[in-house]
mmCIF file of C-alpha atoms in Angstrom:
data_model
loop_
_atom_site.group_PDB
_atom_site.id
_atom_site.type_symbol
_atom_site.label_atom_id
_atom_site.label_comp_id
_atom_site.label_asym_id
_atom_site.label_seq_id
_atom_site.Cartn_x
_atom_site.Cartn_y
_atom_site.Cartn_z
ATOM 1 C CA MET Y 27 130.731 111.425 16.258
ATOM 2 C CA THR Y 28 131.454 113.427 13.103
ATOM 3 C CA THR Y 29 134.085 110.925 11.976
ATOM 4 C CA ARG Y 30 131.676 108.006 12.390
ATOM 5 C CA PHE Y 31 128.987 109.857 10.443
ATOM 6 C CA LEU Y 32 131.357 110.620 7.568
ATOM 7 C CA THR Y 33 132.574 107.024 7.539
ATOM 8 C CA LEU Y 34 128.994 105.779 7.374
ATOM 9 C CA ILE Y 35 128.091 108.136 4.543
ATOM 10 C CA CYS Y 36 131.217 107.227 2.568
ATOM 11 C CA SER Y 37 130.686 103.494 2.994
ATOM 12 C CA MET Y 38 127.035 103.804 1.965
ATOM 13 C CA PHE Y 39 128.083 105.657 -1.166
ATOM 14 C CA LEU Y 40 130.878 103.245 -2.081
ATOM 15 C CA CYS Y 41 128.876 100.092 -1.374
ATOM 16 C CA SER Y 42 125.644 101.124 -3.031
ATOM 17 C CA ASN Y 43 124.850 100.884 -6.695
ATOM 18 C CA VAL Y 44 124.270 104.550 -7.408
ATOM 19 C CA PHE Y 45 123.284 103.802 -10.979
ATOM 20 C CA GLY Y 46 120.831 101.013 -10.290
ATOM 21 C CA ASP Y 47 118.719 98.955 -12.634
ATOM 22 C CA PHE Y 48 115.957 100.099 -14.932
ATOM 23 C CA TYR Y 49 112.594 98.551 -15.699
ATOM 24 C CA ILE Y 50 110.522 98.800 -18.853
ATOM 25 C CA ASP Y 51 106.854 97.923 -19.226
ATOM 26 C CA PRO Y 52 104.673 98.368 -22.331
ATOM 27 C CA ASN Y 53 102.184 100.112 -20.029
ATOM 28 C CA GLY Y 54 104.886 102.245 -18.401
ATOM 29 C CA ASN Y 55 105.595 105.934 -18.884
ATOM 30 C CA ASP Y 56 108.742 107.386 -20.411
ATOM 31 C CA ASN Y 57 108.438 110.304 -17.975
ATOM 32 C CA ALA Y 58 108.608 107.906 -15.021
ATOM 33 C CA ALA Y 59 111.746 107.077 -13.035
ATOM 34 C CA GLY Y 60 112.372 103.700 -14.703
ATOM 35 C CA THR Y 61 112.026 101.818 -11.423
ATOM 36 C CA LYS Y 62 110.217 98.551 -10.771
ATOM 37 C CA TYR Y 63 107.101 100.419 -9.631
ATOM 38 C CA ALA Y 64 107.410 103.336 -12.063
ATOM 39 C CA PRO Y 65 108.838 101.750 -15.244
ATOM 40 C CA PHE Y 66 109.698 103.403 -18.538
ATOM 41 C CA ALA Y 67 107.510 102.504 -21.519
ATOM 42 C CA GLY Y 68 110.191 102.185 -24.160
ATOM 43 C CA ILE Y 69 113.521 100.499 -24.616
ATOM 44 C CA GLU Y 70 114.822 103.665 -26.249
ATOM 45 C CA ARG Y 71 114.110 105.628 -23.077
ATOM 46 C CA ALA Y 72 116.219 103.265 -20.971
ATOM 47 C CA ARG Y 73 119.039 103.304 -23.532
ATOM 48 C CA ASP Y 74 119.016 107.110 -23.585
ATOM 49 C CA GLU Y 75 118.990 107.355 -19.779
ATOM 50 C CA ILE Y 76 121.962 105.009 -19.552
ATOM 51 C CA ARG Y 77 123.826 107.109 -22.133
ATOM 52 C CA LYS Y 78 123.054 110.245 -20.145
ATOM 53 C CA GLN Y 79 124.259 108.660 -16.902
ATOM 54 C CA ARG Y 80 127.460 107.442 -18.575
ATOM 55 C CA GLU Y 81 128.151 110.913 -20.005
ATOM 56 C CA ASN Y 82 127.788 112.271 -16.465
ATOM 57 C CA GLY Y 83 130.549 109.922 -15.309
ATOM 58 C CA ASN Y 84 128.572 107.044 -13.841
ATOM 59 C CA LYS Y 85 130.209 103.786 -14.910
ATOM 60 C CA ASP Y 86 128.301 101.234 -12.799
ATOM 61 C CA ALA Y 87 126.915 98.004 -14.235
ATOM 62 C CA VAL Y 88 123.224 98.139 -15.053
ATOM 63 C CA THR Y 89 120.515 95.685 -15.988
ATOM 64 C CA VAL Y 90 117.422 96.735 -17.898
ATOM 65 C CA PHE Y 91 114.514 94.439 -17.107
ATOM 66 C CA LEU Y 92 111.793 94.099 -19.730
ATOM 67 C CA ARG Y 93 108.427 93.250 -18.254
ATOM 68 C CA GLY Y 94 106.104 90.934 -20.144
ATOM 69 C CA GLY Y 95 104.091 92.293 -23.053
ATOM 70 C CA THR Y 96 104.501 93.513 -26.607
ATOM 71 C CA TYR Y 97 106.945 96.285 -27.436
ATOM 72 C CA PHE Y 98 106.375 97.963 -30.782
ATOM 73 C CA LEU Y 99 109.461 99.293 -32.513
ATOM 74 C CA PRO Y 100 108.153 100.736 -35.787
ATOM 75 C CA ASN Y 101 111.533 102.345 -36.546
ATOM 76 C CA GLY Y 102 113.628 99.634 -34.899
ATOM 77 C CA ILE Y 103 116.224 100.521 -32.297
ATOM 78 C CA ARG Y 104 119.897 101.223 -32.743
ATOM 79 C CA PHE Y 105 122.541 100.358 -30.185
ATOM 80 C CA GLU Y 106 126.121 101.536 -30.456
ATOM 81 C CA ALA Y 107 129.263 99.973 -28.996
ATOM 82 C CA LYS Y 108 129.087 102.395 -26.058
ATOM 83 C CA ASP Y 109 125.659 101.005 -25.138
ATOM 84 C CA SER Y 110 127.126 97.665 -24.032
ATOM 85 C CA GLY Y 111 129.141 99.146 -21.180
ATOM 86 C CA THR Y 112 132.462 97.557 -20.282
ATOM 87 C CA GLU Y 113 133.630 94.136 -19.158
ATOM 88 C CA SER Y 114 133.642 95.242 -15.524
ATOM 89 C CA ALA Y 115 130.443 97.310 -15.823
ATOM 90 C CA PRO Y 116 128.226 95.782 -18.514
ATOM 91 C CA VAL Y 117 124.814 96.959 -19.635
ATOM 92 C CA GLU Y 118 122.436 94.023 -19.981
ATOM 93 C CA TYR Y 119 118.874 93.813 -21.263
ATOM 94 C CA ARG Y 120 116.870 90.814 -20.089
ATOM 95 C CA ALA Y 121 113.350 89.590 -19.427
ATOM 96 C CA PHE Y 122 112.042 90.147 -15.920
ATOM 97 C CA GLU Y 123 111.885 86.887 -13.940
ATOM 98 C CA ASN Y 124 109.460 84.523 -15.725
ATOM 99 C CA GLU Y 125 107.887 87.146 -17.976
ATOM 100 C CA LYS Y 126 107.998 87.095 -21.775
ATOM 101 C CA PRO Y 127 108.583 90.389 -23.549
ATOM 102 C CA ILE Y 128 107.871 90.379 -27.278
ATOM 103 C CA LEU Y 129 109.735 92.800 -29.546
#
């Protein structure tokens, strides 16, 4: 029984995307979890969370979905080479389904 339980836990860990995707919505909250139902408000917040996760050793691929609406970037946003991830674990920013984010 113990062996089966450990096997199940290990396979769940190895097969799941621990990192996950993030969602951003102009009406979101940067103190939220960044999930589909509790999105971040700013692109910077998602970028910073991904950097934090990477520094903690998480190297999974991630997609940041921008929900429709207008995103104001009065100071612009700066991405560094590390923000793109790797070939096997890229970081991608894209519009959510048929929505149109405006930057």
